[in-house]
Coordinates of C-alpha atoms in Angstrom, one line a residue:
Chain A
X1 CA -61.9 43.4 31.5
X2 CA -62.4 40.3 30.4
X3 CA -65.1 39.6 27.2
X4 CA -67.3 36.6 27.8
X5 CA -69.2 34.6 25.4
X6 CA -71.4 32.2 27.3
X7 CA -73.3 29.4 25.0
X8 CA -76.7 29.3 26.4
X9 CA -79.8 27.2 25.3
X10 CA -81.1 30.3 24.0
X11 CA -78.3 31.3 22.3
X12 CA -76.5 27.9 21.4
X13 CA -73.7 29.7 19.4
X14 CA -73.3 32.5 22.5
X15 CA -74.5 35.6 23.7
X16 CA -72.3 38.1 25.2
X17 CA -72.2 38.3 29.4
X18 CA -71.3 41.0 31.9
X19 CA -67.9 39.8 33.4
X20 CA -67.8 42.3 36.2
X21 CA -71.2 40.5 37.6
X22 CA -71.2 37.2 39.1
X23 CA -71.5 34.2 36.3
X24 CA -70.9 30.9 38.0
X25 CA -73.0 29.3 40.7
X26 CA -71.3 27.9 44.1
X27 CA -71.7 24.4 43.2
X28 CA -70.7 24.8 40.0
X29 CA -68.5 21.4 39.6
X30 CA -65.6 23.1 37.5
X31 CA -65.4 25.1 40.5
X32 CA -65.6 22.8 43.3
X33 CA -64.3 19.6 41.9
X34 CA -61.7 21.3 39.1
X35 CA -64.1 18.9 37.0
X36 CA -64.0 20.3 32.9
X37 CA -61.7 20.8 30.6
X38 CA -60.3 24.1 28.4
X39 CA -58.0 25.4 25.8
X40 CA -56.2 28.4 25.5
X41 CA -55.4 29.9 22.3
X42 CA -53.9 33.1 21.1
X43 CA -55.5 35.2 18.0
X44 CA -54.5 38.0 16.1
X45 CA -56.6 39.9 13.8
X46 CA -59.6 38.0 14.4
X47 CA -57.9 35.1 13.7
X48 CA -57.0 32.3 16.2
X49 CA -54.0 30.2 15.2
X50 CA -54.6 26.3 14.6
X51 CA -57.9 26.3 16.2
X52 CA -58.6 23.1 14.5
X53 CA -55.9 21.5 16.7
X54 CA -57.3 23.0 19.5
X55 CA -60.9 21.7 18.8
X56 CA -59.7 18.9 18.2
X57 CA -57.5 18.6 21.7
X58 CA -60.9 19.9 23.3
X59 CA -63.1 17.3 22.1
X60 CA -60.3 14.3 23.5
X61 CA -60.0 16.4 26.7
X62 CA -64.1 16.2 26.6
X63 CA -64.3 12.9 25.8
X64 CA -62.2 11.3 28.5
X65 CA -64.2 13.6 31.3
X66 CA -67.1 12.1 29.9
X67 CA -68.6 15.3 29.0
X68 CA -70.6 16.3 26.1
X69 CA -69.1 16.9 22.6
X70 CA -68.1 20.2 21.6
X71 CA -70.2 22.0 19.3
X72 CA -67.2 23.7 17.2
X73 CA -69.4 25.4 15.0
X74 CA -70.8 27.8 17.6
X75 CA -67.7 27.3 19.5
X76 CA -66.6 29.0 15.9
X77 CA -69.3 32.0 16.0
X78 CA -69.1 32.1 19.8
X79 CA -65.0 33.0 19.1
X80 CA -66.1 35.4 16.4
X81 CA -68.6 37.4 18.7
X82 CA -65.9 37.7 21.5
X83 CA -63.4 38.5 19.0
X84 CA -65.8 41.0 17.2
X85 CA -66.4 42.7 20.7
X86 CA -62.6 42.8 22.0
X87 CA -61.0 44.1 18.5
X88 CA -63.6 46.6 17.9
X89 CA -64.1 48.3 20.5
X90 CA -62.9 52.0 21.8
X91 CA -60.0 50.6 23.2
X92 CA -58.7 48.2 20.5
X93 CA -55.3 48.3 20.0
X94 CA -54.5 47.5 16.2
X95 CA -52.9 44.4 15.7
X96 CA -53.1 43.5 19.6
X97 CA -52.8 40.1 20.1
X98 CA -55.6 38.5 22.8
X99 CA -56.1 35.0 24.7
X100 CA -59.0 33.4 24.1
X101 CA -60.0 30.7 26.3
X102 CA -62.8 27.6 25.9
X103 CA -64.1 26.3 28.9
X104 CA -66.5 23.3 29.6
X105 CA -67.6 22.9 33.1
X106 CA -69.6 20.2 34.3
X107 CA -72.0 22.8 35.7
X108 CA -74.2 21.8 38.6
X109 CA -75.9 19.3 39.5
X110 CA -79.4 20.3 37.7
X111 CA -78.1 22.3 35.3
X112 CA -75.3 20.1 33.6
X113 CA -72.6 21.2 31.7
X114 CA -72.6 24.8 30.4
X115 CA -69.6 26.5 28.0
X116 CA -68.2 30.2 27.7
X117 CA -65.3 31.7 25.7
X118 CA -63.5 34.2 26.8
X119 CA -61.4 36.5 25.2
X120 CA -58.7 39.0 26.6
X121 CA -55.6 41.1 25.8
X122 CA -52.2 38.7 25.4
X123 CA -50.7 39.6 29.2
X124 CA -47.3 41.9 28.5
X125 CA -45.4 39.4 30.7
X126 CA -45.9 36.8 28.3
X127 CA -45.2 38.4 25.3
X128 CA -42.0 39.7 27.3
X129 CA -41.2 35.8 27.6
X130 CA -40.9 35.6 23.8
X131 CA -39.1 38.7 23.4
X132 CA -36.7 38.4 26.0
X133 CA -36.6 34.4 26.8
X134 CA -37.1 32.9 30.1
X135 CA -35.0 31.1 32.6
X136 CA -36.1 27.7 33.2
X137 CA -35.3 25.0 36.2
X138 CA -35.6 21.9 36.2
X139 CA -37.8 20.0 38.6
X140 CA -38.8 16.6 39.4
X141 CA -42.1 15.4 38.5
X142 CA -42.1 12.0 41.1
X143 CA -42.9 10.1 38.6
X144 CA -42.7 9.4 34.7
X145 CA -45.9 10.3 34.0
X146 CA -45.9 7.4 31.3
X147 CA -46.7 5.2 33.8
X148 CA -50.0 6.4 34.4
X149 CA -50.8 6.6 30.4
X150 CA -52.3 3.5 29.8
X151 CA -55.2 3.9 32.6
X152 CA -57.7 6.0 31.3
X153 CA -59.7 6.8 34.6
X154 CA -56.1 9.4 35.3
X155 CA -57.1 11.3 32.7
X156 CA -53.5 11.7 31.6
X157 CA -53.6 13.7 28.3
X158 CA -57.2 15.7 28.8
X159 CA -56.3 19.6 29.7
X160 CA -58.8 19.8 32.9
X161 CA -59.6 22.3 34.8
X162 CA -57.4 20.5 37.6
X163 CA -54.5 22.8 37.3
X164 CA -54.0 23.2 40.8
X165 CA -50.1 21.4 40.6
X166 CA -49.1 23.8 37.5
X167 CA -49.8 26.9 39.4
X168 CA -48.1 25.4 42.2
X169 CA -45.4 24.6 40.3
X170 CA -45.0 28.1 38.9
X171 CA -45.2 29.8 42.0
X172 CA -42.3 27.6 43.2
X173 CA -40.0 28.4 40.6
X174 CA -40.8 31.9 40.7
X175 CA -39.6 31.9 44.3
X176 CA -36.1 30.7 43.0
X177 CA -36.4 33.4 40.7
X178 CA -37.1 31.3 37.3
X179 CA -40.3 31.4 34.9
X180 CA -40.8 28.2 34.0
X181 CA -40.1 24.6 35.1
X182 CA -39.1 21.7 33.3
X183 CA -40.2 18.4 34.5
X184 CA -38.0 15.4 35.0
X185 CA -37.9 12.0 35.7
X186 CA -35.7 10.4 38.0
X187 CA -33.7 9.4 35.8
X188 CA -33.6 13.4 34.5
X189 CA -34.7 12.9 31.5
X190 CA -36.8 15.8 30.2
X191 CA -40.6 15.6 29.8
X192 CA -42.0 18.8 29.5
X193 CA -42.7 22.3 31.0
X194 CA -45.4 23.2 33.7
X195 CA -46.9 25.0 30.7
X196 CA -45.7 24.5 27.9
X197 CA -43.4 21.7 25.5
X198 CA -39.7 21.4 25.5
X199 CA -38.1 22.0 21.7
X200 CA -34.2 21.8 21.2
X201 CA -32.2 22.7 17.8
X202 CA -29.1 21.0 16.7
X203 CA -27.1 22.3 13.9
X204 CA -24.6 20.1 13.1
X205 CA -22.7 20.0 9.1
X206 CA -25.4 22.1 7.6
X207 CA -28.2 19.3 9.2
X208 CA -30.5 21.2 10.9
X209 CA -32.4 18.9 14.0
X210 CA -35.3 19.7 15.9
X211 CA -36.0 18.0 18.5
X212 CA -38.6 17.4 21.8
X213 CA -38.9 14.9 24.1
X214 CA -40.7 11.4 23.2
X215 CA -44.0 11.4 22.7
X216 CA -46.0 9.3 25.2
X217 CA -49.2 9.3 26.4
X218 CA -47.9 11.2 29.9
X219 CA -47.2 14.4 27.7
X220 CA -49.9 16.9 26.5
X221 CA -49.5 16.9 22.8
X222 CA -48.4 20.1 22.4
X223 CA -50.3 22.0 19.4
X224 CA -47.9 24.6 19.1
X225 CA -44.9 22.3 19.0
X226 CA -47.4 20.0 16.3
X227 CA -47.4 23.3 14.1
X228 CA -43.6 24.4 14.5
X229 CA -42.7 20.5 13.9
X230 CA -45.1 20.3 10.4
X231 CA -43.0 23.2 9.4
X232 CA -39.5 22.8 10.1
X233 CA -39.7 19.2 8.6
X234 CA -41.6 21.3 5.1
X235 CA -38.3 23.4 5.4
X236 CA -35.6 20.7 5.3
X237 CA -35.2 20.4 9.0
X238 CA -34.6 16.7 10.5
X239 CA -36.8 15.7 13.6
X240 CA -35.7 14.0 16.7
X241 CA -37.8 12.5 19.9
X242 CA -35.9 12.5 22.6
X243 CA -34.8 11.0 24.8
X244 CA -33.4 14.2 25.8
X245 CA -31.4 15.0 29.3
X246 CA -30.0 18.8 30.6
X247 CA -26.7 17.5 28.7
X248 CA -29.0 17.6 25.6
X249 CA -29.8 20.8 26.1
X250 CA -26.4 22.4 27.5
X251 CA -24.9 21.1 23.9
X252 CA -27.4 22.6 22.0
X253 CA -27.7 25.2 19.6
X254 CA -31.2 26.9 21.0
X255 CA -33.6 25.7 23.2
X256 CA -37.5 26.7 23.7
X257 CA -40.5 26.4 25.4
X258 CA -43.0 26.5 22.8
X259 CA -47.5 27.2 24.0
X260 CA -49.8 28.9 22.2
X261 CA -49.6 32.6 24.2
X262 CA -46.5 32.6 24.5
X263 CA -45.5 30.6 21.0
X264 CA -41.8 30.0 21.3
X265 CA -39.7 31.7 24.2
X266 CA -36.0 30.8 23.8
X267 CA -34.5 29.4 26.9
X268 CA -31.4 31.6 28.0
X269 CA -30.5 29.9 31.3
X270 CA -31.4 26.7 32.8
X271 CA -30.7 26.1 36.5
X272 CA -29.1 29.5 36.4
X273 CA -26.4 28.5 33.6
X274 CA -26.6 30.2 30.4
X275 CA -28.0 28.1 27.3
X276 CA -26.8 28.7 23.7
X277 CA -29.0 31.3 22.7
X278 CA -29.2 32.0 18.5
X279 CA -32.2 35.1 17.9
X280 CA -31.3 34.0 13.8
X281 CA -33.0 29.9 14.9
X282 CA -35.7 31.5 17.2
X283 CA -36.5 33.8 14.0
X284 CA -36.8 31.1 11.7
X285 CA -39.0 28.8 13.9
X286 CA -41.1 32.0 14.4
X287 CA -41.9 32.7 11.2
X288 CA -42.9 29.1 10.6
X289 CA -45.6 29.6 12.7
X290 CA -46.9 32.8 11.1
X291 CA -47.3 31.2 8.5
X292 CA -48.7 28.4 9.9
Chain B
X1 CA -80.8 24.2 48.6
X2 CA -77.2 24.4 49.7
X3 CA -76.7 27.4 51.9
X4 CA -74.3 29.4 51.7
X5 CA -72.1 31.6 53.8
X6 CA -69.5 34.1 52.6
X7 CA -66.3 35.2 54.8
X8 CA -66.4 38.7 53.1
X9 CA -64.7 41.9 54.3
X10 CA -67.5 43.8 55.8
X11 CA -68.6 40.4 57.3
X12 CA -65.1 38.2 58.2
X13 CA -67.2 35.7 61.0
X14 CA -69.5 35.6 57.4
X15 CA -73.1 36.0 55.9
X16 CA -75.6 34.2 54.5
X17 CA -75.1 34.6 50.6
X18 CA -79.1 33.7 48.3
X19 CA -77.0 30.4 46.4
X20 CA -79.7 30.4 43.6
X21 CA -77.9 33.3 42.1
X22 CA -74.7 33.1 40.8
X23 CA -71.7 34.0 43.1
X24 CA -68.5 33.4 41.6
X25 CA -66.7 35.4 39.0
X26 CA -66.2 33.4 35.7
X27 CA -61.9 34.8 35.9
X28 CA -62.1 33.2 40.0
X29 CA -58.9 30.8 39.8
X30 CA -60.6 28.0 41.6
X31 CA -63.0 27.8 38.9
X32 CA -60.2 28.2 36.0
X33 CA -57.4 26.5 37.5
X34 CA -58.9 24.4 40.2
X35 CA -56.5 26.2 42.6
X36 CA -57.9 26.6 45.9
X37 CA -58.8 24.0 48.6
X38 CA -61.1 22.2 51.0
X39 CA -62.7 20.6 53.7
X40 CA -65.7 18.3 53.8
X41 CA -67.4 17.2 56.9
X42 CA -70.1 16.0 58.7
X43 CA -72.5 17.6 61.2
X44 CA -75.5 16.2 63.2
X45 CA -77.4 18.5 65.9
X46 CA -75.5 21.3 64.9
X47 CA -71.9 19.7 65.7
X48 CA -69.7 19.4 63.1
X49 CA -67.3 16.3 63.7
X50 CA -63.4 16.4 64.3
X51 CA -63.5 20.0 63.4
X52 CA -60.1 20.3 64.7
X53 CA -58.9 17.6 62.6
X54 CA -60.4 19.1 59.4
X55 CA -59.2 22.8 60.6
X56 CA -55.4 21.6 60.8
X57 CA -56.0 19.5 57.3
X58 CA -57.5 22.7 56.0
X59 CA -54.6 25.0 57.6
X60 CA -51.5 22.6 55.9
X61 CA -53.3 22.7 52.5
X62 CA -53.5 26.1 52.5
X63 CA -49.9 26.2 53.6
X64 CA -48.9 24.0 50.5
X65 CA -50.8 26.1 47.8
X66 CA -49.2 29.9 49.3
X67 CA -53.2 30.6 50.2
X68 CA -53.5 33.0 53.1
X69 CA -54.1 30.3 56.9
X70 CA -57.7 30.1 57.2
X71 CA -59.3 32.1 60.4
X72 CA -60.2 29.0 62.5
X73 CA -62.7 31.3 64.6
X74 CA -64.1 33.2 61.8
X75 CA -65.0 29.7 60.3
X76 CA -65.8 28.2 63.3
X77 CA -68.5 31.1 63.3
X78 CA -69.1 30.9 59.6
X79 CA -70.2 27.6 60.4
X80 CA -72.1 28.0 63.3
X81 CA -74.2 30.2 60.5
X82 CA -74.8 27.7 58.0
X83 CA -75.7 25.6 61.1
X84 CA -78.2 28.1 62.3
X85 CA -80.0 28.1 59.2
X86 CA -80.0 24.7 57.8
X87 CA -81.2 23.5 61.4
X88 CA -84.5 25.5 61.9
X89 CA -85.6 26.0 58.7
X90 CA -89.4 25.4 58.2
X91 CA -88.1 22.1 56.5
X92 CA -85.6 20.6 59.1
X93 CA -85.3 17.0 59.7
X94 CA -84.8 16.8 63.6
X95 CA -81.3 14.3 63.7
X96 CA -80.8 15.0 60.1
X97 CA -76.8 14.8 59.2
X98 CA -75.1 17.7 56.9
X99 CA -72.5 17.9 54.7
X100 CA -70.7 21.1 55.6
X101 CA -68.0 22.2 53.3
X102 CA -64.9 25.0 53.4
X103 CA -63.7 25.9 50.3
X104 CA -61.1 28.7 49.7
X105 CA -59.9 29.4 46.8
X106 CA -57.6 31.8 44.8
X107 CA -60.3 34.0 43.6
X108 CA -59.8 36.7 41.3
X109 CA -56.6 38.0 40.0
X110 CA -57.8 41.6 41.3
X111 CA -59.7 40.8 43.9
X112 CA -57.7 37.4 45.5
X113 CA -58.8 34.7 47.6
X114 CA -61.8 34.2 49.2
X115 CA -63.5 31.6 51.6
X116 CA -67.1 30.3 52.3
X117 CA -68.6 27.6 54.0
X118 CA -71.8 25.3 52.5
X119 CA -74.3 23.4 54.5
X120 CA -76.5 20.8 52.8
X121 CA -78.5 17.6 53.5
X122 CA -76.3 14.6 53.5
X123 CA -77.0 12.5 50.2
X124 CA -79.4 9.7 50.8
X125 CA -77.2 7.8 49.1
X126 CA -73.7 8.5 51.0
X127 CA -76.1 7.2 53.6
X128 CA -77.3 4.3 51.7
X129 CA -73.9 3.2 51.8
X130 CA -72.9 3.2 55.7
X131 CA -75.6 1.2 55.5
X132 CA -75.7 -1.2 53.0
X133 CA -71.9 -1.1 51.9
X134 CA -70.2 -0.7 48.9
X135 CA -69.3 -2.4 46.1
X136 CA -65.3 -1.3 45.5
X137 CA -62.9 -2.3 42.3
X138 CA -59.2 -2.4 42.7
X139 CA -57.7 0.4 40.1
X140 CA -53.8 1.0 39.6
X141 CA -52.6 4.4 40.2
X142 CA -50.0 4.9 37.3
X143 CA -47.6 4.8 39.8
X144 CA -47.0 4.9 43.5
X145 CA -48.2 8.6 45.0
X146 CA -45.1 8.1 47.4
X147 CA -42.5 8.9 44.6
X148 CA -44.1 12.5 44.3
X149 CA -44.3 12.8 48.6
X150 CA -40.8 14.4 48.0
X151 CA -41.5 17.1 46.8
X152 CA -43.7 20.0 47.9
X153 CA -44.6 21.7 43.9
X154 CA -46.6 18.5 43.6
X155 CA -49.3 19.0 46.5
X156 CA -49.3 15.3 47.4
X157 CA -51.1 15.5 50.6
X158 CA -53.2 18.8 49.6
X159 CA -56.7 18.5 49.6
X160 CA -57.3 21.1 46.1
X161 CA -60.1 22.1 44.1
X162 CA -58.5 20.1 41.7
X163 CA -61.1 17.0 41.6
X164 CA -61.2 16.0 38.2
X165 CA -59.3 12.8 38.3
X166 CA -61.4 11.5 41.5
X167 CA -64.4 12.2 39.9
X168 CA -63.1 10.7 36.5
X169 CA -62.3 7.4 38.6
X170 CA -65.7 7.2 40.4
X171 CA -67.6 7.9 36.9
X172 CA -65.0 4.8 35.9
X173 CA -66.4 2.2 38.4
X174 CA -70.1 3.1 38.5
X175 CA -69.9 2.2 34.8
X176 CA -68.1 -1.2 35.8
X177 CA -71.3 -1.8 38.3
X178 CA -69.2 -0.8 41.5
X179 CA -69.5 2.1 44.3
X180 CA -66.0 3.2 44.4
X181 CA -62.3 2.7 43.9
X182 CA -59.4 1.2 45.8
X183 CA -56.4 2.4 44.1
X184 CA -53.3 0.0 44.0
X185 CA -49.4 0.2 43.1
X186 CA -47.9 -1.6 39.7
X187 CA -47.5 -4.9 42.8
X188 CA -51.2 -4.4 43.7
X189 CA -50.8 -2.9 46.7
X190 CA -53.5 -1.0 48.2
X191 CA -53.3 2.5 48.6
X192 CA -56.4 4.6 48.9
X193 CA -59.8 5.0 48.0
X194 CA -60.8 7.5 45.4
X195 CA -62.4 9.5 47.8
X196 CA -61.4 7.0 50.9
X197 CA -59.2 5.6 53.4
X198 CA -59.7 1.8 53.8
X199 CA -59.6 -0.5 56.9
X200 CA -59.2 -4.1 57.5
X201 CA -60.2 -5.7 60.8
X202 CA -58.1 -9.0 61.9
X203 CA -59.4 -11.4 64.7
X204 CA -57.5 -13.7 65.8
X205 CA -57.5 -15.9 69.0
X206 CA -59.2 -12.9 70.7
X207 CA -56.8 -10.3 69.7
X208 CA -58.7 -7.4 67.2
X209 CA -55.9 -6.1 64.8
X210 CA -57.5 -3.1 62.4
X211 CA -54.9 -2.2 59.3
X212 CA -55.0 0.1 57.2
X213 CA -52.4 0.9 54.3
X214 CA -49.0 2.2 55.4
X215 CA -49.1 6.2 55.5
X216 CA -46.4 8.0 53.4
X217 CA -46.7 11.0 52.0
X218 CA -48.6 10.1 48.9
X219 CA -51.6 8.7 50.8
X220 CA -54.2 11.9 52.2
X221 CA -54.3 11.5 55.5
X222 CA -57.4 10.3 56.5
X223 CA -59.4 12.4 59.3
X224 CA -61.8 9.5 59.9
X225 CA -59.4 6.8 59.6
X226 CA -57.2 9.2 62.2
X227 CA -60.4 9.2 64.4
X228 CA -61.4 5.7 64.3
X229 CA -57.8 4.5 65.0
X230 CA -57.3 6.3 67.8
X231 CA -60.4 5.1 69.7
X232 CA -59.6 1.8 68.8
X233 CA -56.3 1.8 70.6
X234 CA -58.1 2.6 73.7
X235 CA -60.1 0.2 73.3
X236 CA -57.7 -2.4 73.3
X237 CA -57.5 -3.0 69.1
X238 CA -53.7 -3.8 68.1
X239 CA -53.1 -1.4 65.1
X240 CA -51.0 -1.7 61.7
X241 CA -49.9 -0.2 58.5
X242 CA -49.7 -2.3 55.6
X243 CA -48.1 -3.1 52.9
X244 CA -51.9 -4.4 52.6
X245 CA -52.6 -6.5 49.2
X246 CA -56.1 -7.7 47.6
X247 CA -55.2 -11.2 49.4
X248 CA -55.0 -9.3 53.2
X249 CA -58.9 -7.9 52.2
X250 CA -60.5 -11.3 51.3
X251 CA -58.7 -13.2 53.9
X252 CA -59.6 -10.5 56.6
X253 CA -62.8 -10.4 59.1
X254 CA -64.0 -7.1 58.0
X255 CA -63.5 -4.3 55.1
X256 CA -64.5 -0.8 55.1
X257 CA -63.9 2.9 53.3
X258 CA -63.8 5.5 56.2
X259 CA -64.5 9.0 55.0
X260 CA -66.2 12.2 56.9
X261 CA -69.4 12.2 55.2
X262 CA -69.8 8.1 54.6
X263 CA -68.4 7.7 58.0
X264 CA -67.5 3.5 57.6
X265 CA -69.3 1.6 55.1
X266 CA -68.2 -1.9 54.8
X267 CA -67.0 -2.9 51.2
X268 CA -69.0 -5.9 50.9
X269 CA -67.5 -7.0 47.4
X270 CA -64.3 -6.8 46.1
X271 CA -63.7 -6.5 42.0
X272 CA -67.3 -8.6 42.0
X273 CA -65.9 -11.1 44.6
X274 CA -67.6 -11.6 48.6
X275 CA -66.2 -10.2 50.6
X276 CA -66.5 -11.0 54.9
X277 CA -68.7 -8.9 56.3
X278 CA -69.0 -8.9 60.2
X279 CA -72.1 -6.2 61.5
X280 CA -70.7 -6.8 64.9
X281 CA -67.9 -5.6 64.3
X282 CA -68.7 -2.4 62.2
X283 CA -71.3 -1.6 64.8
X284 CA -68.8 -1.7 67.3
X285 CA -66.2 1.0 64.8
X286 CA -69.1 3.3 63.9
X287 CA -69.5 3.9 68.1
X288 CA -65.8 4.8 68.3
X289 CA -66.5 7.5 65.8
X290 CA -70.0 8.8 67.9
X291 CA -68.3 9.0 71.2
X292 CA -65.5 11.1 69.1

């Protein structure tokens, strides 16, 4: 069961719902027009990692939809009462780590907007991804999705509810028997994956290299690749951005798909062709984040 | 009021469903993820129009997303329903028009997909603009929606709960003074409307030509454009298909965005710019589409 925190005009900073009922009204706009935006964040302890950054990606994501401003303050106390409800009840499971979820909708019509959290157990097939790694394929994505970034009106770099493609994407690759895609351009060059952002290790004369592809405004700015990045670069590591082709990543030393559930999953074949795989890099970039 | 009819187990032709109360589970994935799909359309004295266009349209977008193929007969009945209710109502408007909507989407992760039909008065202003045209702005698209037709994990040609960028678009022009968006290519070509076909009529020395952009697999195909092109041809109209640019529109005898709820409204400027606008000739299209 899922723990909902819906912010209400009553209870601007969130009251808790009944998720087994019926929340969300037929013409609800997230609903029938995909039309809001979210952010999905893992916690542990009644913490949630970087939420700042998330905020933050929520309020540009808002912005460009033309929907209000985020509160984060109650969004703050909002996450606390889920959190408070999901890691003390009967079934808590001590140190269990849990997805919680922001979501603006544009609501109806009369209503207007309206915000919940949500807060769940971190699914065991993720957490398996990070374990065990994933196999990735490459896919094209039509287009460089660069070319749309200087049009606001395409919304390129707000995380909508619009995810329809992503699913789609997932489901496809899961049919070839992969877990994630990585998107491409014509030209291959690597932009990111359906969920998640690309990161690739070199280690070359003691120089350590981290690297993901260029940033450009047809890439989500990844918050979990922000926070690894901040890190390594604190710890001696070199950065690199791209570009980066399956070459690159063939003649690597370790290569990941890095979101905040699933943090960092090491890539161990691509296409069905083994990647270098090195548990002592995925360790190191790991802990960066825990500390983070 | 919208009403509402459910498809549910116990009722598969459907049942009306009280839409002031909340319906939809907060986790449903057309709400989370925008992943579902759907048909608008219009209906006057309880007859929807090209129901068999929309049913096939409805029946390949399933087929894209991996959602179950809609139950033509069950919705046919479903609609019938919505029909019944919204059409003898103490408050019916004898000839009034109705939007009537399909949506199915994923649903729940436990529970899955789900379908329902809505019936509501058409805007006024949807209306106002069959009748008094629109005001359209040329927008590029990033890139051209061809270079994604290729390949099936992008959806190009799906009609999905994922909205956001359409209604991002058409909060983009009414700020900019105009009713609606013609997307173009990098070259200014045109392409689509945001939530339109568009069609250019031609006469010359006695010979009616009626265009409209070349269809690829990036364009949706359009059920009205469909419609009003086929009853053209028999009535003697040579047809085209692009490339169409800005210069074809202002140098043309006639402009118009074709959709199933606006029907044909003329676009009677262009980026702020006169455009010709012939009421003959419109007059004589929106009778094609009433004998359809």
């Amino acid at each position: 069961m899922t723990t909902v925190v819906m912010l209400t005009a009553e209870n601007p900073s969130g009251e808790l719902v009944d998720s087994s009922q019926p929340l969300i009204s037929i013409e609800d706009q997230g609903l029938t027009r995909g039309d809001g935006v979210f952010e999905t964040m893992l916690s542990s302890n009644r913490s949630v990692r970087k939420l700042d950054s998330h905020l933050a990606r929520l309020a540009n994501s808002a912005r460009m939809l033309d929907l209000p401003a985020p509160d984060n303050q109650a969004l703050t106390s909002a996450i606390a009462l889920a959190l408070d409800e999901v890691e003390t009840g009967p079934q808590t499971v001590v140190g269990e780590e849990h997805v919680v979820k922001i979501i603006i909708s544009r609501g109806t019509p009369e209503a207007g907007p309206h915000c919940w959290v949500t807060a769940a157990p971190a699914p065991s097939s993720t957490l398996d991804q990070r374990e065990h790694g994933v196999a990735a394929m490459t896919l094209p994505r039509g287009h460089d999705p660069a070319e749309d970034g200087a049009y606001p009106w395409l919304l390129t770099g707000a995380k909508t509810l619009s995810y329809a493609l992503n699913m789609a994407v997932l489901r496809y690759v899961k049919k070839q028997g992969a877990d994630e895609a990585i998107f491409v351009t014509e030209d291959r060059r690597i932009l990111e994956g359906a969920t998640s952002s690309v990161l690739v290790a070199r280690v070359e004369n003691g120089v350590k290299t981290l690297l993901t592809p260029e940033p450009n405004h047809g890439i989500l700015p990844g918050t979990t690749q922000g926070a690894i990045f901040t890190a390594a670069r604190e710890h001696g590591w070199e950065l690199g951005f791209g570009p980066l082709y399956p070459q690159d990543l063939y003649e690597s030393d370790g290569v990941w798909l890095a979101s905040s559930v699933r943090l960092l999953a090491p890539v161990i074949r691509l296409n069905g062709n083994p990647l270098p795989v090195d548990k002592g890099l995925t360790e190191e970039l790991l802990s960066y984040l825990a500390q983070g």
